Short mmCIF file of C-alpha atoms and ligand atoms in Angstrom, two decimals:
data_model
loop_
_atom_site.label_atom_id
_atom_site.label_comp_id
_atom_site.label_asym_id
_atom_site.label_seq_id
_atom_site.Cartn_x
_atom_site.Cartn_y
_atom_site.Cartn_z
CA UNK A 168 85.88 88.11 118.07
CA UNK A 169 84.38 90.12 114.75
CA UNK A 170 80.76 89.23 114.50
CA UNK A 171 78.48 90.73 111.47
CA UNK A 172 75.26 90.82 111.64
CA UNK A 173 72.88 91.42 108.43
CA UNK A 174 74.93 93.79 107.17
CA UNK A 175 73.38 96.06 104.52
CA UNK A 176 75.10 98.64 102.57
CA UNK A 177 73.86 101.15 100.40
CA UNK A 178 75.43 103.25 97.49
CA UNK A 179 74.32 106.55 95.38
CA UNK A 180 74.86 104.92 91.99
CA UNK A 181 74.10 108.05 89.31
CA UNK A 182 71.95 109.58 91.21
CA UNK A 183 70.06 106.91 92.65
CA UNK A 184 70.25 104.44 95.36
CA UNK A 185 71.15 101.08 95.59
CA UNK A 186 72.13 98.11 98.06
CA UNK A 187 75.33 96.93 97.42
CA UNK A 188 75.27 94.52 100.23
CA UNK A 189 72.24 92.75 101.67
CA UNK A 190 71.81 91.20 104.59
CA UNK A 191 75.46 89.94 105.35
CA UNK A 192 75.95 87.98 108.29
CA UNK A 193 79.31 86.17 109.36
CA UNK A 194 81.61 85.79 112.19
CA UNK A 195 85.64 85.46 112.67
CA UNK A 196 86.77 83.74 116.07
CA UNK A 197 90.30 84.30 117.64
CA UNK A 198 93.05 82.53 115.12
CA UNK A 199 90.30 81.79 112.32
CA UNK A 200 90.30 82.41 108.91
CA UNK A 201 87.56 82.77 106.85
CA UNK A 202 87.29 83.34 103.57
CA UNK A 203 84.98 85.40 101.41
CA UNK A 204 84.86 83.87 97.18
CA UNK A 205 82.72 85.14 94.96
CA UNK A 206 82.96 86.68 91.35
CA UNK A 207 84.18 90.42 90.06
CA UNK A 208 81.60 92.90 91.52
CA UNK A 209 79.44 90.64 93.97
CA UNK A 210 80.72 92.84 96.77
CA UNK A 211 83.65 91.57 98.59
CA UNK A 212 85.66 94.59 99.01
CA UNK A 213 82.72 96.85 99.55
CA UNK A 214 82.18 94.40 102.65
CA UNK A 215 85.82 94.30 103.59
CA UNK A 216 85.70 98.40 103.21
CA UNK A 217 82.21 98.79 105.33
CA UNK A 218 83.96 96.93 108.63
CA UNK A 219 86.32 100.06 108.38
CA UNK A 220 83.80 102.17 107.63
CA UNK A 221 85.57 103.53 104.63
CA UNK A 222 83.40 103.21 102.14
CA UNK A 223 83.35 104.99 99.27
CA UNK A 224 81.70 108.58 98.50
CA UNK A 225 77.81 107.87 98.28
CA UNK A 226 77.89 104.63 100.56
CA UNK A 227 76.54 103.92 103.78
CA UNK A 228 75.76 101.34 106.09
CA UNK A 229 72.40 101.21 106.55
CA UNK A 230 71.34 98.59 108.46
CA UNK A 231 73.26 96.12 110.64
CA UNK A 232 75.74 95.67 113.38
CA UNK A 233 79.44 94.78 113.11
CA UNK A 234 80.97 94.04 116.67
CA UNK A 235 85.01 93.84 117.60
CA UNK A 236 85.96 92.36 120.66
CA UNK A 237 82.50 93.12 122.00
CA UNK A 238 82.52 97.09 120.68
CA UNK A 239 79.75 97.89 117.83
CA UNK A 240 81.62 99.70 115.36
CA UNK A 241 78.81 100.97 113.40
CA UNK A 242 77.91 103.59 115.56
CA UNK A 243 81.23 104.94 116.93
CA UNK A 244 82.20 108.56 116.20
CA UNK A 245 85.13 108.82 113.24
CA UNK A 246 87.56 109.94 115.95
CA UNK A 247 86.69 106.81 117.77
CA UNK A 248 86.90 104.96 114.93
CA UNK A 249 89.97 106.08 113.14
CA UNK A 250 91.47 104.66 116.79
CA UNK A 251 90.48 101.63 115.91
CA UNK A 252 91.73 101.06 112.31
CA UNK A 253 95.37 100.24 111.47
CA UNK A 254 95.41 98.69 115.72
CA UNK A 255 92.32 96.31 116.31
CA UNK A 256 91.50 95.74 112.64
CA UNK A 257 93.96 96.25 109.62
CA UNK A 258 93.33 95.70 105.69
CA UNK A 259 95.51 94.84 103.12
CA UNK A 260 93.85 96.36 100.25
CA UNK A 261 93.33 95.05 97.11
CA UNK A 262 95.52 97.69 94.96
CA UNK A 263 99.47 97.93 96.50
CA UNK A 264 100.29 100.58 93.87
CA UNK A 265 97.98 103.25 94.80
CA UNK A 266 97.43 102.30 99.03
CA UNK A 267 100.62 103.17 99.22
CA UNK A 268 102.10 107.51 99.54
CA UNK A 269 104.18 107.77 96.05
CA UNK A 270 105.55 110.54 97.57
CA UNK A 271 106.43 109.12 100.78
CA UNK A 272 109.27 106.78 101.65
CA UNK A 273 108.91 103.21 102.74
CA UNK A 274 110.75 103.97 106.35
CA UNK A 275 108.39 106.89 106.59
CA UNK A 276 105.26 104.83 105.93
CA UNK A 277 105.48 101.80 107.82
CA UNK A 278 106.93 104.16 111.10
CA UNK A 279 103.54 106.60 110.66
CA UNK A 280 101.14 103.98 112.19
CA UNK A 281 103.41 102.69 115.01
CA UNK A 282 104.38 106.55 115.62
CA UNK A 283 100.42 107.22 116.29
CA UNK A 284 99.12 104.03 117.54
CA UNK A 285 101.66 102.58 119.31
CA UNK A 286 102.97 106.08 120.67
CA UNK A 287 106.67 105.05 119.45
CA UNK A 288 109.06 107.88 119.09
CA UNK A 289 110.82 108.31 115.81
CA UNK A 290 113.76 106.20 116.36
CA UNK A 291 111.81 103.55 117.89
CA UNK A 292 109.46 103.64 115.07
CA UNK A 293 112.35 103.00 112.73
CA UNK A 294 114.19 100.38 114.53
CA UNK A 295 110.67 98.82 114.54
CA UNK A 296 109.80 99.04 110.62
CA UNK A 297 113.32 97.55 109.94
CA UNK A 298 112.04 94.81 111.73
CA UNK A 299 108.65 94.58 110.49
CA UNK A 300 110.35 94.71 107.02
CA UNK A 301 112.75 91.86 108.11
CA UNK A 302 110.22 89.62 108.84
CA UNK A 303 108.26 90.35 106.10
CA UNK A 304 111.19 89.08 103.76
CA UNK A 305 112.33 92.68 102.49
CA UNK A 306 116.01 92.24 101.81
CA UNK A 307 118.34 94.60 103.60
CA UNK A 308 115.27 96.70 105.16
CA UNK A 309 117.45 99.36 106.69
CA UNK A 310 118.68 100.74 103.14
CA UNK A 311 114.92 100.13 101.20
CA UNK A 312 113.27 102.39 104.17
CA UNK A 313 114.68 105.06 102.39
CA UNK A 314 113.10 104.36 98.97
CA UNK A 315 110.05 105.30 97.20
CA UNK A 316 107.24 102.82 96.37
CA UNK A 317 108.09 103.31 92.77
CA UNK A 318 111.70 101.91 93.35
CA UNK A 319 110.15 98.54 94.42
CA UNK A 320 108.70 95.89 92.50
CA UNK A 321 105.04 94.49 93.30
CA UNK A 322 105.75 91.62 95.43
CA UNK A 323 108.13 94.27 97.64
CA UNK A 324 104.81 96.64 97.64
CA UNK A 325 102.75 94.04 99.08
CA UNK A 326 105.33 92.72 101.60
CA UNK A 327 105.55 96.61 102.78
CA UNK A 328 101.51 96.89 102.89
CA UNK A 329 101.41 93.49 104.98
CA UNK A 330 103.90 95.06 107.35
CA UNK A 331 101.75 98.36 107.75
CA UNK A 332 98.59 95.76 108.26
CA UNK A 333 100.65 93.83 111.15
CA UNK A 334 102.18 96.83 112.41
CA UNK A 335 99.88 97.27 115.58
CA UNK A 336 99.21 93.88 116.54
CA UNK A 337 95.06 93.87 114.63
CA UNK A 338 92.79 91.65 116.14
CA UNK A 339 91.60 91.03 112.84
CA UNK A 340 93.36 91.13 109.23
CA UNK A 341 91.34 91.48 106.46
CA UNK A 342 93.48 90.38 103.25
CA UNK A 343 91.85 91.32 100.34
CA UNK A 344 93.22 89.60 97.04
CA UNK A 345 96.43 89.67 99.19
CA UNK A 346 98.13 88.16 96.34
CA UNK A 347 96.49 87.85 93.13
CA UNK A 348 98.94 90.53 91.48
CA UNK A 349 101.99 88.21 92.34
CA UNK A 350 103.81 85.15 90.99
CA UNK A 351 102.99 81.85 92.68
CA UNK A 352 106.03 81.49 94.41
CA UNK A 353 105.61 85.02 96.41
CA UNK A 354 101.76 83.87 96.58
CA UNK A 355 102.95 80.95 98.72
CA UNK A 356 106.00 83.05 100.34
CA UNK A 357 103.22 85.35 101.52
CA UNK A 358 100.43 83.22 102.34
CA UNK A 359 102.92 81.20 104.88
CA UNK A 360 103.63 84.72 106.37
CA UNK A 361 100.53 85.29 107.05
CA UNK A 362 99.13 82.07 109.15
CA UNK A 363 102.74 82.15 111.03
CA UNK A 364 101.72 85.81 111.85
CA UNK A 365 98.16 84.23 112.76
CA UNK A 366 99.12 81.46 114.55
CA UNK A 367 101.58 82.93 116.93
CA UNK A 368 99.67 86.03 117.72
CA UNK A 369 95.55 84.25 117.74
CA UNK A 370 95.00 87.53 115.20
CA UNK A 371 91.71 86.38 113.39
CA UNK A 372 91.79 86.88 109.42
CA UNK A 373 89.35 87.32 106.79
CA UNK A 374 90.53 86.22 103.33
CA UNK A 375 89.16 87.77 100.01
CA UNK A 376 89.94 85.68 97.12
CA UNK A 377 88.58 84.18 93.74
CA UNK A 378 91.33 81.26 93.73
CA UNK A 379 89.30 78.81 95.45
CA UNK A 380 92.48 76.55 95.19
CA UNK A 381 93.93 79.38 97.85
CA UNK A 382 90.88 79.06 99.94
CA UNK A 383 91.16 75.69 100.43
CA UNK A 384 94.59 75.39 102.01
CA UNK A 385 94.36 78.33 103.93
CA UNK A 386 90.76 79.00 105.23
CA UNK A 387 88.77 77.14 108.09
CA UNK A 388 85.50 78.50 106.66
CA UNK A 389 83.90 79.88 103.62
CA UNK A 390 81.21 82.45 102.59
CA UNK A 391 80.59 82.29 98.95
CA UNK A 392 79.56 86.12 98.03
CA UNK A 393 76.66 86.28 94.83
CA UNK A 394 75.39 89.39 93.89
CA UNK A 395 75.72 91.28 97.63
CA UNK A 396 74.85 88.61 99.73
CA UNK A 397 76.04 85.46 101.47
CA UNK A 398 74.18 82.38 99.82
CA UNK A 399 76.77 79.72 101.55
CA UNK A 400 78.54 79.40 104.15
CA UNK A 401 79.97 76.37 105.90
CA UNK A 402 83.18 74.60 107.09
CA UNK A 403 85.91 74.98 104.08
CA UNK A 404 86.06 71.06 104.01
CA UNK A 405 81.94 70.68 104.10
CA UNK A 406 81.63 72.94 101.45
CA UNK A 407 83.58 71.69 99.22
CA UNK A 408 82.67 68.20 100.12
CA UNK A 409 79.02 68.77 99.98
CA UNK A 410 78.14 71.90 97.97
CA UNK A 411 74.62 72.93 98.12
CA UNK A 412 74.14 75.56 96.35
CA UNK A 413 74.04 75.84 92.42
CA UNK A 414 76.26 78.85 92.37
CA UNK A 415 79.07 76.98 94.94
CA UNK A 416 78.22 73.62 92.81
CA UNK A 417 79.35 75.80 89.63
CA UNK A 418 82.43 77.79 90.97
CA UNK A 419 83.49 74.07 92.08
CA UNK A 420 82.67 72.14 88.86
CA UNK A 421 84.91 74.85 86.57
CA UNK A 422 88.17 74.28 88.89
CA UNK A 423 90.86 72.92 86.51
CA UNK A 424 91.69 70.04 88.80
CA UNK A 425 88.48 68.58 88.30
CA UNK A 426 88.01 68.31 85.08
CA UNK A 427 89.20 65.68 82.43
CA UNK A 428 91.99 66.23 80.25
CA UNK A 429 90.54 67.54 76.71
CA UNK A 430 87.81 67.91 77.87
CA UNK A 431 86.20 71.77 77.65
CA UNK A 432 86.02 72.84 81.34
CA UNK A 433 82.16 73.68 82.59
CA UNK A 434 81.39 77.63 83.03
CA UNK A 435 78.36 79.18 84.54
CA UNK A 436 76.60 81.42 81.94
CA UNK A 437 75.86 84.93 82.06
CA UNK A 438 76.91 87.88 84.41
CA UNK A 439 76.41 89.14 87.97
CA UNK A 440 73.73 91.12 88.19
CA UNK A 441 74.39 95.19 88.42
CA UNK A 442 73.36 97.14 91.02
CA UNK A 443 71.32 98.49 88.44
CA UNK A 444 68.79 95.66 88.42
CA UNK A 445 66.31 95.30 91.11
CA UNK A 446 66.42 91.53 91.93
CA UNK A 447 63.36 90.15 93.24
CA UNK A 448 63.36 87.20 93.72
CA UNK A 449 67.18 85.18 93.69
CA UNK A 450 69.67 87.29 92.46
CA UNK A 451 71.07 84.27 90.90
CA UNK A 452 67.81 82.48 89.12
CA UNK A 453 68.89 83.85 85.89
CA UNK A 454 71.83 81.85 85.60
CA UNK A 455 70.70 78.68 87.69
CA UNK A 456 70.20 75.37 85.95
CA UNK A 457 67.28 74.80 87.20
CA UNK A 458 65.37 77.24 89.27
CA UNK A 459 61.91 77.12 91.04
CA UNK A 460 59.00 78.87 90.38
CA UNK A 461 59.29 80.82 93.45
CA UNK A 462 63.27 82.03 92.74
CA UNK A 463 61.93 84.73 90.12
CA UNK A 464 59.13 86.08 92.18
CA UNK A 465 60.38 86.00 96.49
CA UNK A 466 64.00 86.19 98.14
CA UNK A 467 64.96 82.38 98.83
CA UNK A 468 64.91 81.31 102.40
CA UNK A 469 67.92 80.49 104.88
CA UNK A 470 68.32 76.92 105.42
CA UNK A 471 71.13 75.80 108.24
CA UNK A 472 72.08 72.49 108.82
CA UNK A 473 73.22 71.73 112.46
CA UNK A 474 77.01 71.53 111.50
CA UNK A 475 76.77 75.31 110.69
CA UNK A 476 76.61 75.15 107.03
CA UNK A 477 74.38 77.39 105.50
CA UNK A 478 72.72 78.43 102.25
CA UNK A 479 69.95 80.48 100.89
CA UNK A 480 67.94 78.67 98.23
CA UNK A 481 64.75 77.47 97.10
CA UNK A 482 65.94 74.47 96.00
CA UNK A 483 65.81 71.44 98.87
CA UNK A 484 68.63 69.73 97.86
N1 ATP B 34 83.09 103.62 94.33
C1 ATP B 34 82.01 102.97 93.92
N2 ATP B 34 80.90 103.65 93.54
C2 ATP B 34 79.79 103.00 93.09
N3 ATP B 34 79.70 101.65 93.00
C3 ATP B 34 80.75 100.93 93.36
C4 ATP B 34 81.97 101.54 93.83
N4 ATP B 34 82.87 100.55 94.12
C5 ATP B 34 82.23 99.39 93.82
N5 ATP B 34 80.98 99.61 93.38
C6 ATP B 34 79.99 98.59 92.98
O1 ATP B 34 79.70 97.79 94.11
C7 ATP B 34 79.58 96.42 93.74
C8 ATP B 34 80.51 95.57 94.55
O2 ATP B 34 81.84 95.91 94.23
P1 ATP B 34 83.11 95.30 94.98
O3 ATP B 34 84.27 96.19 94.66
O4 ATP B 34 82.79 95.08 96.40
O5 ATP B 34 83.29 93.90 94.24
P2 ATP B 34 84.36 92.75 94.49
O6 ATP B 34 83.60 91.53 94.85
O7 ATP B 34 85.40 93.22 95.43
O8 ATP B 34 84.97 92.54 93.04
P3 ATP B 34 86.50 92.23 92.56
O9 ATP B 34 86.66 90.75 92.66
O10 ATP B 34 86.54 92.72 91.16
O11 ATP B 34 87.42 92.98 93.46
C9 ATP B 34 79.85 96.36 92.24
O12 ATP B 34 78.62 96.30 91.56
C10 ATP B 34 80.57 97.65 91.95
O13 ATP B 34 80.30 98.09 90.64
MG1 MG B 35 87.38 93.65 95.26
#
């Protein structure tokens, strides 16, 4: 249904210009999730945000193609293109607090997008975000559509943005850190929302998370995100069964559950890479155990196994 295709994104960092994202690739079929890991700053909202083509000031795409139900999205018009956000493919951004109008109420929110997508008129649009809010576990909707975001706490903010992402029916849902600023038992609450959502409407999902814990229960496949680019991707199961690549083998190794008890739990040394840096060879050979001679000096290759899992190292193994 969503299909990426080396995906590059550039940004005007002080003056000068850099590529956030290189060479992404992925796709999302109908009723799939697929979830995108990876460490602060390797570029997971920056991809979630280029798919709406909201990137920030100073970015572009600038090479690439991102399809939707067979339409390239990269080269429609805005006008064409604000059609298609908030209906075909919705975000839940990363921030609650400041995606949603302070200054606007709840009621007057969630009714905006079915008022201009759906064509609702204002009383439909109401009866309809009481719904929404219903089903998103808001407790007696009708009387919180007349508050202000402020008046709610952050697990109500979230509910309210997933019922402005589900409003219009989206093909796709991109979730980005849908719940890392909630307790665990709203996490699951919310989570559970979500796949029911999924699995009765075939609405295909994109989950951005570090908690690979999350990722495992929820996701059919995983991308691990390093430094702006995809260096693994396979089946959730297959990747956590057979990890290839040293960055996947380290985000696995430091998971509490796997360690000992007492004993100091493994980390992987050193820091993403800025944008700063011009990487030359593996953006992550500075932090590998044991690199190549070839990972300082040339990009590693793409290796894919026939089972779709795929990685992009030097190393064979
Ligand atoms: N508005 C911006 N202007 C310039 N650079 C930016 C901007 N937003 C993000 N970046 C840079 O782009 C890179 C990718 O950032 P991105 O926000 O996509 O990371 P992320 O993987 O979502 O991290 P996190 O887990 O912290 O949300 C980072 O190096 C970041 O510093
Ligand atoms: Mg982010």
């Amino acid at each position: 249904m969503l299909e990426v295709r080396d995906l590059s994104v550039c940004i005007n960092s002080a003056g000068r210009e850099v590529r956030a994202i290189k060479s992404v690739s992925f796709n999302v079929a109908e009723g799939e999730t697929l979830a995108i890991v990876g460490e602060s700053g390797c570029g997971k909202s920056m991809t979630a945000l280029s798919l709406l083509r909201l990137l920030p000031p100073g970015g572009r795409i600038d090479r690439g193609s991102i399809t939707l139900d067979g339409v390239e999205l990269t080269t429609l018009s805005e006008t064409e293109m604000r059609r298609i956000r908030g209906s075909r493919i919705s975000m839940i951004f990363q921030e609650p607090m400041t995606s949603l109008n302070p200054v606007l109420t709840i009621g007057a929110q969630v009714s905006e997008g079915l008022r201009l997508h759906r064509g609702l008129s204002k009383q439909e649009a109401f009866r309809e975000s009481v719904s929404l809010l219903h089903q998103v576990g808001i407790p007696s909707p009708e009387a919180r559509c007349g508050d202000y975001p402020h008046q709610l706490s952050g697990g109500m903010r979230q509910r309210v943005m997933i019922a402005m992402a589900l409003s219009c029916k989206p093909l796709i849902l991109i979730a980005d850190e849908p719940t890392t600023a909630l307790d665990v038992t709203i996490q699951a609450q919310i989570l559970d929302l979500l796949n029911q959502v999924k699995r009765e409407s075939g609405m295909g999902m994109i989950l951005i998370s570090h908690d690979l814990g999350i990722v495992a229960e929820n996701a059919a496949r995983t991308a691990i995100m390093y430094a702006g680019t995809i260096v693994e991707s396979a089946s959730t199961k297959e990747l956590f069964d057979n990890p290839l690549h040293p960055y996947t083998k380290g985000l696995l190794d430091s998971l509490p559950q796997k360690a000992a008890p007492g004993i100091r739990l493994p980390t992987i040394p050193g820091q993403v890479p800025g944008l700063d840096n011009e990487v030359r060879g593996c953006g992550f050979c500075d932090r590998c155990r044991d690199p190549e001679k070839e990972c300082r000096i040339e990009p590693p290759p793409v290796r894919e196994t026939a089972n779709g899992h795929m990685v992009r190292c030097w190393k064979k193994t």
